Each structure stands twice: as structure tokens, then as C-alpha cells.
Amino acid sequence: MAAVGGGRTVSSAFAPIRLWLLLPSWLTIGFFLLIPVLLMLVYSFLTKEFRGGVIWEFSLAAYDQFLFDRGLFGDDPPTIQWTYITIFARSIIQATIATIMCLLIGFPTAWYIATRPASSRAVWLFLVTVPYWVNLLIRTVSMKFLIRENGPMNEALLGTGILDAPLQLINTDFAVQLGLFYSYLPFMVLPIYAAVERYNFALSEAAADLYASHWTIMRSIVLPVVKPGIIAGCILVFVPSLGAFLAPDLLGGAKNFMIGSLIEEQFKGQAGNWPFGAAASMILLSMVLVVLFFYARSQAREQV
Amino acid sequence: MRTFDPRRYTGFFTITLACLFILYAPLAVVAVYSFNDSLSITRFEGVSLRWYQDVFFGLEAGKFRTAAWNSFTIAIMAATAATMIATAAAIGMVRGGNFKGKPASFALISMPIMVPEIVTAVATLIFFSAIGFSLGYVSILVAHIVFCIPFAYLPISARLQGIEATFEEAAQDLYASRWNAFRYVLAPIMAPGIMSGFLLAFIISLDDFIITNFVKGAGVETLPTAIFGAVKQGIKPDIMALSTLLLLFSILIVTLSYLIGRTGDAKNPE
């Protein structure tokens, strides 16, 4: 019997061959991503081989190194090792600031686009999404080119007499935040746009008729309704920012090390400590899973 | 009586313009400077195409050409494979009825998007080294197919959810085989979604730096890894010319995808 209402009822025209349709994706992702992630977990508990690789011997050294400093030969009494904790804390702070910047610019932008006439919305959305399709590396390099000490931005600011001395932006915390903000801004705009577009403006109009002020309407009526879109946008910006590599590497310099650079260095750089890199990756992955878990739980609660 | 329009907030238009300015200014500046007729990347001294000439015929042209060839062939193959896998998966998920492992299946398909890129890169490198898979062109291709699947899946399944099941059911009622119902009825209606999925996967593959950088091994470069290597020695004008070319190519693809999406909506039978 044909299902009425299209997508709303679950159609099962292809149910008899469902397994064969799903198997290629399960096998590809299961074999080349799920198993590798589990193997990475195993590697984080192995002993490091110098010059990369591992020795198959159980060890907690990677996690121990993350938290404690035991001196050059490993037999000093352990003291707390702040280096890596600082790098993780800095990553969380940088990602949080980038998320807030994206929200402050992204929300008004999404709101403005969603309140345009239907015909021009698509064009505005198109303008916001184009940069997302441009290579992230090229975008980050462009940002570096623009804000560097002798770059066009400083030239313009000095040339017009707004500044007397060039702005030292490159290799600062702010440059990294700006880079992350620039990388993931469209991720904030799109879900908020989708939420505002569905928002029923009759609610705002009713509140306005009852003498609610402009900002009261925003705070007490709009924000609670479009909150799921805001949360989705924040997660879409925060999660990739946390493990970002390009923005901190190209814009931040050595002083602004983030998790991504720390992990990269264990495999591609001088450090060459695979179990430690695997452990750092596991910690990053766990942090992301915690964020996603709370998100899924809040979503489930919204639907009840 | 209302004294204001609750849709309008003062300053939101200005912020939108600022948002677009921030998004486009760095790209525009690099595009302008790529035409700079000067070795210095600081001063603008007249318009010329010399850096574009340099990209195609200069000292490093061979390196860039090989990298571009690798990038494009990998992107086309990875996007094709990912789109086929994702189309099958979307039909299985959206048209396969309810089944017990559906949430788990969805979690597995979206896993490449959920896991941070750097973690995927580490896990893939460890896996390839553990099974003795040699790093190079093929390892890049395999890794790209995996992370392209969810990007192809999302637009395809979104499109499929918007198509009423009555179409392929009518075909089957008229004794079309399941394959023919797909081939002649469902596939043509799904086509815009499949095309958007392919283009998104293609761009995502072309864009990737981190995972490629981990699994490429020595000697094999794609455009992003070649550009990254060059930028480490400073931003040279030929890199800006190359970036501008890639920028134009991306804009071409996104425009194409936008137009396909629009014609798709116009033909939507609903």
C-alpha cells in the first residue's frame, strides 16, 4: 500500500534490499575509520619507538607524560606538568572566543537574511556560503597576507593616517581567534538562519501590540524559540575550532600552540611520539564526544 | 498601536555588511595582489600577469602541475565513489523502512563529520602503518572516499526525504522491477540532490589539507600540501596567483551547485 504524505511516513519500498544498500557505507567507514579510531585507542596505551611508530608493550607513559613531569630520566618525584594542560586550556579558550565572535556577527546576519523577502534570501545566503567553498588553506593564507605587519591592512591604516604605528596582529592570540572566526563563520549563520526562517513573527507582533519593547521581544520570545539553531551553530563552530590546525599554525606562531599543532608535531614534526599523539587525539575526541552527547541530550529533551 | 516593526533591529544590516566585508576582504586583497607587477608583496606597482605565467611556466610549474593533477584526479574519483556509496545508503536509510539499527547506522555514516579532522588523520595514519599499507596516492584516495561519504549523503538524503514514495510505488505497482523503479523514476527526481552531493564531496576532497598531509607519505603532493609547503617559506606572488585560480574554480563550482539546486526545485513534482 502506498504511503500517504511522502517523507512523513516511513517508506519501505527498498526494505528487502536495505542491507545491500547500507553495507558499502558501513564497510567503508567501519573498516577505514571506526577500526582505525579503536586502534588509535590501543596505540595510546603502547610504548613509544624513537623516530615514530610503537613497540607492542602496554604502557601508561603517554597519559602520564600528559599530566606529570618526572624529570629527564623519569625517576624524579612527579610534579604536575602544566605544558600540555595549558595547551588544551588555551584551545578551549580560543575556540570559545571564536564561537562568541561568530555568534555576535552571525546572529544579526542570519536574522537580517531571514527577514528579507523570499526572493532575495537565496542571494544573501549564496553570498555567505561562497567563502565556505573556498579552500580553507587559501582563506587562512589570505588572512595572514592581509593582517601581517607590512600587509595591505596596515598599509591602508598607516596611509590614511588612522594609525601611527603598524598593528602587531600576526602571531597573537587575537590573530588565531580571527582566523578561526573567519574559517567557521558560515557554520554559525546557516543553522540560525534556518531557525529564524521558521520563526512565527506573529508571536513578535502580538508581543509588540502588548507594549513589549524591541529588546524584550528578542530576549523573552525570539531567543527561546530559535535557541536550538543557536546551539547547533555554536557546536558547528566550537568543535572544528577546538582541533583546528591551519589557523593556529599559520596565524599564531609557536607561542600560540593549540591541540592540533601538538598532535601534528607527534607524527609529522620533531617530537615523533606516536603513543603520546594518539593519547592527545583520544583526549580531544573525548572532549568532542562530551559536547555532542550533551547536545544530543538537550535535543531529545526539546522534543519531549 | 505598534510603533516599530519587530522584524527590524537597528544595526543588524550594518553587521551583515561587516560580515560580508570580513568574509571577502582577504580573498579580494589576495586576488588584487596576484596581478601586482612587482617582486615585493608589499607595494602595488602596476598590473601584470607575470605571476600567472610563473604558475604555468615558471621554475616550480612542474611541481604545481603534478600537485594539481593529483588533487583533481583524487577529488573526482573520491567524490564519484563517495556519491555512489552515499546514494545507496540514503535509499537504504530513507526508503528502507524502520529497522533496529537505524540510529547506529546514521551515527556510523556521519562519523567522519563528527570526529575532528586531526583525529581522523591520526587514526588513518596509524591504521595504514599497522597493516603495512604504503603511503602515497592510493592511501590519500581511500582516506578521501571515507570522509567524503557523509558530505555526499546529507544533500542526497535531504532530497530523497522531500520526494513522495508514491512515485516509485506506482512504478512498482505497474510491474517495474526495483532497479527500474530506481533507474527510471526515483533517480531522475533525485538527480539534483545527487549532483549537489557530488559537488560538495568534490570540493571537500579538493579542500582537504590535514588528513592528506598525514597519509600522503613522502613525494606525493596535492595542491593544498604543495601550497602549505611553499607558504612556510613566506607568501610569494606566484602562490597568490595560484590561490586566485583555485578561488575562481571554487566560485565556479559553488555557482554551478546553486544553479542546479534551483532548477531542481523548479522541477520538484510536489
Coordinates of C-alpha atoms in Angstrom, one line a residue:
Chain A
M1 CA 0.0 0.0 0.0
A2 CA 1.4 3.4 -0.9
A3 CA 2.4 5.6 2.0
V4 CA 0.4 8.9 2.1
G5 CA 2.2 12.2 2.8
G6 CA 5.6 11.5 1.2
G7 CA 8.5 11.9 3.6
R8 CA 6.5 12.0 6.7
T9 CA 5.6 8.3 6.8
V10 CA 8.4 5.8 6.7
S11 CA 8.5 4.3 3.2
S12 CA 9.8 0.9 2.8
A13 CA 9.9 0.3 -1.0
F14 CA 13.5 -0.7 -0.7
A15 CA 13.3 -2.5 2.6
P16 CA 14.0 -6.0 1.2
I17 CA 17.5 -5.0 -0.2
R18 CA 18.2 -2.5 2.7
L19 CA 21.2 -4.5 3.9
W20 CA 22.8 -4.4 0.5
L21 CA 22.2 -0.7 0.1
L22 CA 23.7 0.1 3.5
L23 CA 26.6 -2.4 3.5
P24 CA 29.0 -0.4 1.3
S25 CA 28.9 2.6 3.6
W26 CA 29.1 0.5 6.8
L27 CA 32.1 -1.4 5.5
T28 CA 34.0 1.6 4.1
I29 CA 33.6 3.8 7.2
G30 CA 33.7 0.9 9.6
F31 CA 37.0 -0.5 8.2
F32 CA 38.7 2.7 7.4
L33 CA 37.6 4.9 10.3
L34 CA 35.9 3.1 13.2
I35 CA 38.6 0.4 13.4
P36 CA 41.4 3.0 13.0
V37 CA 39.9 5.0 15.9
L38 CA 39.8 1.9 18.1
L39 CA 43.4 1.1 17.0
M40 CA 44.4 4.6 17.9
L41 CA 43.0 4.0 21.4
V42 CA 45.1 0.9 21.6
Y43 CA 48.2 2.8 20.4
S44 CA 47.8 5.4 23.1
F45 CA 48.5 2.6 25.6
L46 CA 51.6 1.3 23.9
T47 CA 55.3 2.1 24.3
K48 CA 56.9 4.7 22.0
E49 CA 59.5 3.8 19.5
F50 CA 62.0 6.6 18.8
R51 CA 61.7 8.0 15.3
G52 CA 58.0 7.3 15.2
G53 CA 56.0 4.1 15.5
V54 CA 55.3 1.9 18.6
I55 CA 56.6 -1.1 20.5
W56 CA 53.8 -3.5 21.3
E57 CA 54.1 -3.3 25.1
F58 CA 51.4 -2.0 27.4
S59 CA 52.3 1.4 28.9
L60 CA 50.6 4.3 30.5
A61 CA 53.5 6.6 29.7
A62 CA 51.6 8.7 27.2
Y63 CA 48.8 9.7 29.6
D64 CA 51.4 10.0 32.4
Q65 CA 53.5 12.4 30.3
F66 CA 50.4 14.4 29.6
L67 CA 49.9 15.1 33.3
F68 CA 53.2 14.7 35.1
D69 CA 56.8 15.8 34.8
R70 CA 59.2 13.1 36.0
G71 CA 62.4 14.8 35.0
L72 CA 64.8 14.0 32.2
F73 CA 65.4 10.3 33.2
G74 CA 61.9 9.7 34.5
D75 CA 62.9 8.9 38.1
D76 CA 62.3 12.3 39.8
P77 CA 59.2 12.6 42.0
P78 CA 56.3 13.5 39.7
T79 CA 55.2 17.1 39.6
I80 CA 52.2 18.4 37.6
Q81 CA 53.2 19.0 34.0
W82 CA 51.5 22.2 33.0
T83 CA 52.7 22.4 29.4
Y84 CA 50.0 20.2 27.8
I85 CA 47.2 21.1 30.2
T86 CA 47.9 24.7 29.2
I87 CA 47.8 23.9 25.5
F88 CA 44.4 22.2 26.0
A89 CA 43.1 25.0 28.1
R90 CA 44.3 27.6 25.6
S91 CA 42.5 25.6 22.8
I92 CA 39.2 25.6 24.7
I93 CA 39.5 29.4 25.4
Q94 CA 40.4 30.2 21.8
A95 CA 37.6 28.0 20.4
T96 CA 35.2 29.6 22.9
I97 CA 36.2 33.2 22.0
A98 CA 35.9 32.3 18.2
T99 CA 32.5 30.9 18.9
I100 CA 31.3 34.0 20.7
M101 CA 32.7 36.2 17.8
C102 CA 30.9 34.1 15.3
L103 CA 27.7 34.4 17.3
L104 CA 27.9 38.2 17.7
I105 CA 28.4 38.7 13.9
G106 CA 26.5 35.6 12.7
F107 CA 23.2 36.1 14.6
P108 CA 22.4 39.6 13.3
T109 CA 23.5 38.4 9.8
A110 CA 21.3 35.3 9.9
W111 CA 18.4 37.4 11.3
Y112 CA 18.8 40.1 8.6
I113 CA 18.8 37.5 5.8
A114 CA 15.9 35.5 7.2
T115 CA 13.7 38.7 7.3
R116 CA 14.4 39.6 3.7
P117 CA 11.7 38.9 1.0
A118 CA 11.8 35.2 0.0
S119 CA 13.2 36.1 -3.5
S120 CA 16.4 37.8 -2.2
R121 CA 17.1 35.4 0.7
A122 CA 18.7 32.9 -1.7
V123 CA 21.2 35.5 -3.0
W124 CA 22.2 36.6 0.5
L125 CA 22.7 33.0 1.6
F126 CA 24.7 32.4 -1.5
L127 CA 27.0 35.3 -0.6
V128 CA 27.5 34.0 2.9
T129 CA 28.2 30.4 1.7
V130 CA 30.6 31.1 -1.1
P131 CA 33.6 31.6 1.2
Y132 CA 32.9 28.2 2.8
W133 CA 33.5 26.5 -0.6
V134 CA 36.9 28.3 -1.0
N135 CA 39.8 26.2 0.2
L136 CA 40.4 26.7 3.9
L137 CA 44.1 26.8 3.5
I138 CA 43.8 29.6 0.9
R139 CA 41.4 31.5 3.2
T140 CA 43.8 31.3 6.1
V141 CA 46.8 32.3 3.9
S142 CA 44.8 35.2 2.6
M143 CA 44.0 36.3 6.2
K144 CA 47.7 36.0 7.0
F145 CA 48.6 38.1 4.0
L146 CA 46.1 40.8 4.9
I147 CA 46.9 41.3 8.6
R148 CA 50.7 40.7 8.6
E149 CA 52.9 43.6 9.7
N150 CA 53.7 45.0 6.3
G151 CA 50.4 43.8 4.9
P152 CA 47.8 45.8 3.0
M153 CA 45.7 46.4 6.1
N154 CA 48.5 48.1 8.0
E155 CA 49.5 50.0 4.8
A156 CA 45.9 51.3 4.5
L157 CA 45.6 52.2 8.2
L158 CA 49.0 54.0 8.1
G159 CA 48.4 55.6 4.7
T160 CA 45.1 57.1 5.8
G161 CA 46.6 58.3 9.0
I162 CA 44.4 56.3 11.3
L163 CA 47.4 54.7 12.9
D164 CA 50.9 56.0 13.6
A165 CA 52.5 52.5 14.0
P166 CA 51.5 49.2 12.3
L167 CA 49.2 46.9 14.3
Q168 CA 51.0 43.8 15.5
L169 CA 48.3 41.3 14.8
I170 CA 50.2 38.3 13.4
N171 CA 51.4 35.7 15.9
T172 CA 49.0 36.9 18.6
D173 CA 46.1 35.1 20.3
F174 CA 43.7 37.5 18.5
A175 CA 45.1 36.5 15.1
V176 CA 44.2 32.9 15.9
Q177 CA 40.7 33.9 17.1
L178 CA 40.2 35.9 13.9
G179 CA 41.4 33.0 11.8
L180 CA 39.0 30.6 13.5
F181 CA 36.2 33.1 13.3
Y182 CA 36.9 33.6 9.6
S183 CA 37.1 29.8 8.9
Y184 CA 33.8 28.8 10.5
L185 CA 31.5 31.9 10.4
P186 CA 29.2 30.3 7.8
F187 CA 28.6 27.4 10.1
M188 CA 27.1 29.8 12.6
V189 CA 25.0 31.7 10.1
L190 CA 23.3 28.7 8.4
P191 CA 21.6 26.9 11.4
I192 CA 20.5 30.2 12.9
Y193 CA 19.1 31.3 9.6
A194 CA 17.1 28.1 9.4
A195 CA 15.7 28.6 12.9
V196 CA 14.8 32.3 12.3
E197 CA 13.2 31.5 9.0
R198 CA 10.8 29.0 10.7
Y199 CA 10.1 31.5 13.5
N200 CA 6.5 32.7 13.5
F201 CA 6.6 36.5 13.6
A202 CA 3.0 36.7 14.7
L203 CA 4.5 36.0 18.2
S204 CA 6.7 39.1 18.0
E205 CA 3.8 41.2 16.6
A206 CA 1.5 40.1 19.4
A207 CA 4.1 41.0 22.0
A208 CA 4.7 44.3 20.3
D209 CA 0.9 45.0 20.4
L210 CA 1.0 44.3 24.1
Y211 CA 3.7 47.0 24.6
A212 CA 6.7 44.8 24.9
S213 CA 9.9 46.7 23.9
H214 CA 12.0 45.7 21.0
W215 CA 14.7 44.0 23.1
T216 CA 12.3 42.4 25.5
I217 CA 10.7 40.7 22.5
M218 CA 14.2 39.5 21.4
R219 CA 15.1 38.3 24.9
S220 CA 11.9 36.7 26.1
I221 CA 10.3 35.4 22.9
V222 CA 12.6 35.1 20.0
L223 CA 15.7 33.8 21.7
P224 CA 13.9 30.9 23.5
V225 CA 12.3 29.8 20.2
V226 CA 15.4 30.0 18.0
K227 CA 17.7 28.6 20.7
P228 CA 18.2 25.2 19.0
G229 CA 19.6 26.9 15.9
I230 CA 21.9 29.0 18.1
I231 CA 23.2 25.9 19.9
A232 CA 23.7 24.0 16.7
G233 CA 25.7 26.9 15.2
C234 CA 27.8 27.2 18.4
I235 CA 28.6 23.5 18.2
L236 CA 29.4 23.6 14.5
V237 CA 31.9 26.4 15.2
F238 CA 33.3 25.2 18.5
V239 CA 34.1 21.6 17.6
P240 CA 36.2 22.2 14.5
S241 CA 37.9 25.2 16.2
L242 CA 39.0 23.0 19.1
G243 CA 41.1 20.7 16.9
A244 CA 42.0 23.3 14.2
F245 CA 45.5 23.2 12.8
L246 CA 45.8 25.7 10.0
A247 CA 44.7 28.9 11.8
P248 CA 46.9 28.4 14.9
D249 CA 49.8 27.2 12.8
L250 CA 49.8 29.9 10.1
L251 CA 48.5 32.9 12.2
G252 CA 49.5 32.1 15.7
G253 CA 53.1 31.1 15.5
A254 CA 55.0 29.0 18.1
K255 CA 53.7 30.8 21.2
N256 CA 50.1 30.1 20.4
F257 CA 50.3 26.3 20.1
M258 CA 46.9 24.5 20.1
I259 CA 45.9 20.9 20.3
G260 CA 46.0 20.4 16.6
S261 CA 49.6 21.5 16.4
L262 CA 50.6 19.4 19.4
I263 CA 49.2 16.3 17.7
E264 CA 50.7 17.1 14.4
E265 CA 54.1 17.5 15.9
Q266 CA 54.0 14.0 17.3
F267 CA 53.6 12.5 13.8
K268 CA 55.0 14.9 11.3
G269 CA 57.3 17.0 13.3
Q270 CA 60.3 16.7 15.6
A271 CA 58.6 15.1 18.6
G272 CA 57.9 11.7 16.9
N273 CA 56.0 10.2 19.9
W274 CA 53.1 8.2 18.4
P275 CA 51.5 6.9 21.7
F276 CA 51.5 10.5 23.1
G277 CA 50.0 11.8 19.8
A278 CA 47.3 9.0 20.0
A279 CA 46.6 9.9 23.6
A280 CA 46.2 13.6 22.9
S281 CA 43.9 12.7 20.0
M282 CA 41.8 10.5 22.3
I283 CA 41.5 13.3 24.8
L284 CA 40.4 15.7 22.1
L285 CA 37.9 13.1 20.7
S286 CA 36.5 12.5 24.2
M287 CA 36.0 16.3 24.7
V288 CA 34.1 16.5 21.4
L289 CA 32.0 13.4 22.2
V290 CA 31.1 15.0 25.6
V291 CA 29.9 18.2 23.8
L292 CA 28.0 16.1 21.2
F293 CA 26.5 14.0 24.0
F294 CA 25.1 17.0 25.9
Y295 CA 23.8 18.4 22.6
A296 CA 22.0 15.2 21.7
R297 CA 20.5 15.1 25.2
S298 CA 19.3 18.7 25.1
Q299 CA 17.8 17.9 21.6
A300 CA 16.0 14.9 23.0
R301 CA 14.6 17.0 25.9
E302 CA 13.4 19.7 23.5
Q303 CA 11.3 17.1 21.6
V304 CA 9.5 15.7 24.7
Chain B
M1 CA -0.7 50.6 18.4
R2 CA 2.7 49.2 17.4
T3 CA 5.4 51.8 16.9
F4 CA 8.0 49.6 15.4
D5 CA 8.5 46.6 13.1
P6 CA 9.5 43.6 15.3
R7 CA 11.4 42.2 12.3
R8 CA 13.8 45.1 12.2
Y9 CA 16.6 45.7 14.6
T10 CA 18.9 48.7 14.3
G11 CA 22.4 47.8 13.4
F12 CA 21.7 44.3 12.0
F13 CA 22.0 45.5 8.4
T14 CA 25.4 47.2 9.2
I15 CA 26.6 44.0 10.9
T16 CA 25.5 41.9 7.9
L17 CA 27.6 44.2 5.6
A18 CA 30.5 44.0 8.0
C19 CA 30.1 40.2 8.0
L20 CA 30.3 40.1 4.2
F21 CA 33.2 42.5 4.2
I22 CA 35.2 40.3 6.6
L23 CA 34.4 37.2 4.5
Y24 CA 35.5 38.7 1.2
A25 CA 38.2 41.3 2.1
P26 CA 41.1 38.8 2.5
L27 CA 40.2 37.0 -0.7
A28 CA 39.8 40.2 -2.7
V29 CA 43.1 41.6 -1.5
V30 CA 45.0 38.4 -2.5
A31 CA 43.3 38.4 -5.9
V32 CA 44.3 42.0 -6.4
Y33 CA 47.9 41.5 -5.3
S34 CA 48.2 38.4 -7.6
F35 CA 48.2 40.9 -10.5
N36 CA 50.9 43.0 -8.9
D37 CA 53.9 43.7 -11.3
S38 CA 56.5 43.6 -8.6
L39 CA 58.6 41.1 -6.7
S40 CA 57.7 42.8 -3.5
I41 CA 54.4 41.6 -2.0
T42 CA 54.1 44.8 -0.1
R43 CA 53.8 47.6 -2.7
F44 CA 51.4 47.5 -5.6
E45 CA 53.3 48.6 -8.8
G46 CA 51.1 48.2 -11.8
V47 CA 49.1 45.4 -13.3
S48 CA 50.6 42.3 -14.9
L49 CA 50.0 38.7 -15.5
R50 CA 53.6 37.6 -14.8
W51 CA 52.8 35.6 -11.7
Y52 CA 50.2 33.6 -13.6
Q53 CA 52.8 32.9 -16.3
D54 CA 55.0 31.9 -13.5
V55 CA 52.5 29.4 -12.1
F56 CA 52.2 27.7 -15.5
F57 CA 55.7 28.0 -16.9
G58 CA 58.0 29.1 -14.1
L59 CA 60.6 27.1 -12.1
E60 CA 58.0 25.4 -9.9
A61 CA 55.4 24.9 -12.6
G62 CA 56.1 21.2 -12.8
K63 CA 55.6 20.7 -9.1
F64 CA 52.3 22.6 -9.2
R65 CA 51.1 20.8 -12.3
T66 CA 51.7 17.3 -10.7
A67 CA 50.0 18.5 -7.5
A68 CA 47.0 19.9 -9.4
W69 CA 46.8 16.6 -11.3
N70 CA 46.8 14.6 -8.1
S71 CA 44.3 16.9 -6.4
F72 CA 41.8 16.8 -9.3
T73 CA 42.0 13.1 -10.1
I74 CA 41.7 12.2 -6.4
A75 CA 38.8 14.6 -6.0
I76 CA 36.9 13.2 -9.0
M77 CA 37.4 9.6 -8.0
A78 CA 36.8 10.1 -4.3
A79 CA 33.6 12.1 -5.0
T80 CA 32.3 9.6 -7.5
A81 CA 32.9 6.6 -5.2
A82 CA 31.5 8.5 -2.1
T83 CA 28.4 9.6 -4.1
M84 CA 27.6 6.1 -5.2
I85 CA 28.1 4.7 -1.7
A86 CA 26.1 7.6 -0.2
T87 CA 23.2 7.3 -2.7
A88 CA 22.8 3.6 -1.9
A89 CA 23.0 4.4 1.8
A90 CA 20.4 7.2 1.5
I91 CA 17.9 4.9 -0.2
G92 CA 18.5 2.3 2.4
M93 CA 18.0 4.7 5.3
V94 CA 15.1 6.8 3.9
R95 CA 13.3 4.1 1.9
G96 CA 14.3 1.0 3.8
G97 CA 11.5 1.2 6.4
N98 CA 12.1 1.2 10.2
F99 CA 14.8 -1.1 11.5
K100 CA 16.5 -1.6 14.8
G101 CA 20.0 -0.3 14.0
K102 CA 18.8 2.9 12.2
P103 CA 20.3 5.4 14.8
A104 CA 23.6 3.4 14.9
S105 CA 23.7 3.3 11.1
F106 CA 23.2 7.0 10.9
A107 CA 25.9 7.6 13.6
L108 CA 28.3 5.4 11.6
I109 CA 27.6 7.3 8.3
S110 CA 28.0 10.7 9.9
M111 CA 31.1 9.6 11.9
P112 CA 33.6 11.3 9.5
I113 CA 31.9 14.6 10.2
M114 CA 31.7 14.2 13.9
V115 CA 35.3 13.1 14.5
P116 CA 37.7 16.1 14.4
E117 CA 39.7 16.1 11.2
I118 CA 43.1 15.8 13.0
V119 CA 41.8 12.7 14.9
T120 CA 40.7 11.1 11.6
A121 CA 44.2 11.9 10.2
V122 CA 46.0 10.3 13.2
A123 CA 43.8 7.2 13.2
T124 CA 44.1 6.7 9.5
L125 CA 47.9 7.1 9.6
I126 CA 48.2 4.6 12.5
F127 CA 45.9 2.1 10.7
F128 CA 47.8 2.3 7.4
S129 CA 51.1 1.9 9.1
A130 CA 49.8 -1.0 11.3
I131 CA 48.5 -3.0 8.3
G132 CA 51.6 -2.1 6.2
F133 CA 49.7 -0.2 3.6
S134 CA 52.2 2.0 1.8
L135 CA 51.5 5.7 2.0
G136 CA 51.0 7.6 -1.3
Y137 CA 48.4 8.3 -3.9
V138 CA 46.2 5.3 -3.1
S139 CA 46.2 5.9 0.7
I140 CA 45.1 9.6 0.0
L141 CA 42.3 8.3 -2.2
V142 CA 41.0 5.8 0.3
A143 CA 41.0 8.4 3.1
H144 CA 39.2 10.9 0.9
I145 CA 36.5 8.5 -0.1
V146 CA 35.8 7.9 3.6
F147 CA 35.4 11.5 4.7
C148 CA 33.5 12.5 1.6
I149 CA 30.7 9.9 2.2
P150 CA 28.7 12.0 4.8
F151 CA 29.1 15.2 2.8
A152 CA 27.6 13.4 -0.2
Y153 CA 25.0 11.7 2.0
L154 CA 23.4 14.8 3.6
P155 CA 22.1 16.6 0.4
I156 CA 21.1 13.3 -1.2
S157 CA 19.1 12.1 1.8
A158 CA 17.6 15.6 2.2
R159 CA 16.4 15.5 -1.4
L160 CA 15.1 11.9 -1.0
Q161 CA 13.1 12.9 2.1
G162 CA 11.3 15.5 0.1
I163 CA 10.2 13.1 -2.6
E164 CA 6.9 11.2 -2.1
A165 CA 7.2 7.5 -2.0
T166 CA 4.1 7.2 -4.3
F167 CA 6.3 7.7 -7.4
E168 CA 8.4 4.5 -7.1
E169 CA 5.5 2.6 -5.5
A170 CA 3.3 3.5 -8.6
A171 CA 6.1 2.2 -10.8
Q172 CA 6.3 -1.0 -8.8
D173 CA 2.6 -1.4 -8.9
L174 CA 2.9 -1.3 -12.7
Y175 CA 5.4 -4.2 -12.5
A176 CA 8.6 -2.2 -12.8
S177 CA 11.4 -4.1 -11.1
R178 CA 13.0 -2.4 -8.1
W179 CA 16.0 -1.5 -10.2
N180 CA 13.9 0.0 -13.0
A181 CA 11.8 1.9 -10.4
F182 CA 15.0 3.4 -9.2
R183 CA 16.6 3.9 -12.6
Y184 CA 13.6 5.5 -14.4
V185 CA 11.6 7.0 -11.6
L186 CA 13.5 7.7 -8.5
A187 CA 16.9 8.6 -9.9
P188 CA 15.8 11.4 -12.2
I189 CA 13.9 13.1 -9.4
M190 CA 16.8 12.6 -7.1
A191 CA 19.3 13.9 -9.6
P192 CA 19.7 17.4 -8.3
G193 CA 20.4 16.1 -4.8
I194 CA 22.9 13.5 -6.1
M195 CA 24.6 16.3 -8.2
S196 CA 24.8 18.6 -5.1
G197 CA 26.2 15.7 -3.1
F198 CA 28.9 15.0 -5.7
L199 CA 29.9 18.7 -6.0
L200 CA 30.1 19.1 -2.2
A201 CA 32.2 15.9 -1.9
F202 CA 34.4 17.1 -4.8
I203 CA 35.1 20.4 -3.1
I204 CA 35.6 18.8 0.3
S205 CA 38.2 16.5 -1.2
L206 CA 39.9 19.3 -3.0
D207 CA 39.9 21.4 0.2
D208 CA 41.4 18.8 2.5
F209 CA 44.8 19.6 4.0
I210 CA 45.2 17.9 7.4
I211 CA 44.2 14.3 6.5
T212 CA 46.1 14.4 3.2
N213 CA 49.2 15.8 5.0
F214 CA 49.2 12.8 7.3
V215 CA 48.6 10.0 4.8
K216 CA 50.4 11.3 1.8
G217 CA 53.8 9.8 2.6
A218 CA 56.9 11.3 1.0
G219 CA 57.0 12.7 -2.5
V220 CA 53.2 12.8 -3.3
E221 CA 51.7 16.2 -3.0
T222 CA 48.2 17.6 -3.6
L223 CA 47.6 21.3 -4.2
P224 CA 46.9 22.2 -0.6
T225 CA 50.0 20.4 0.7
A226 CA 52.2 21.9 -2.0
I227 CA 50.8 25.4 -1.2
F228 CA 51.3 24.8 2.5
G229 CA 54.9 23.8 1.9
A230 CA 55.5 26.9 -0.2
V231 CA 53.8 29.2 2.3
K232 CA 56.1 28.0 5.1
Q233 CA 58.9 29.9 3.3
G234 CA 56.8 33.0 3.0
I235 CA 53.9 34.1 0.9
K236 CA 55.2 34.6 -2.7
P237 CA 53.3 36.3 -5.5
D238 CA 53.1 33.0 -7.5
I239 CA 51.2 31.4 -4.6
M240 CA 48.8 34.3 -4.7
A241 CA 48.2 33.7 -8.4
L242 CA 47.7 30.0 -7.8
S243 CA 45.3 30.8 -4.9
T244 CA 43.3 33.1 -7.1
L245 CA 42.9 30.5 -9.8
L246 CA 41.7 28.0 -7.2
L247 CA 39.4 30.7 -5.7
L248 CA 37.8 31.2 -9.1
F249 CA 37.4 27.5 -9.6
S250 CA 35.7 27.2 -6.3
I251 CA 33.3 30.0 -7.1
L252 CA 32.5 28.4 -10.4
I253 CA 31.7 25.1 -8.7
V254 CA 29.5 26.7 -6.0
T255 CA 27.6 28.8 -8.6
L256 CA 27.1 25.6 -10.6
S257 CA 25.8 23.8 -7.5
Y258 CA 23.5 26.8 -6.7
L259 CA 22.0 26.8 -10.2
I260 CA 21.5 23.0 -10.1
G261 CA 19.8 23.3 -6.7
R262 CA 17.4 26.0 -8.1
T263 CA 16.5 24.1 -11.3
G264 CA 15.9 21.1 -9.1
D265 CA 13.4 23.0 -7.0
A266 CA 11.6 24.3 -10.1
K267 CA 11.1 20.7 -11.4
N268 CA 10.2 19.3 -8.0
P269 CA 7.0 17.4 -8.7
E270 CA 5.4 18.4 -5.4

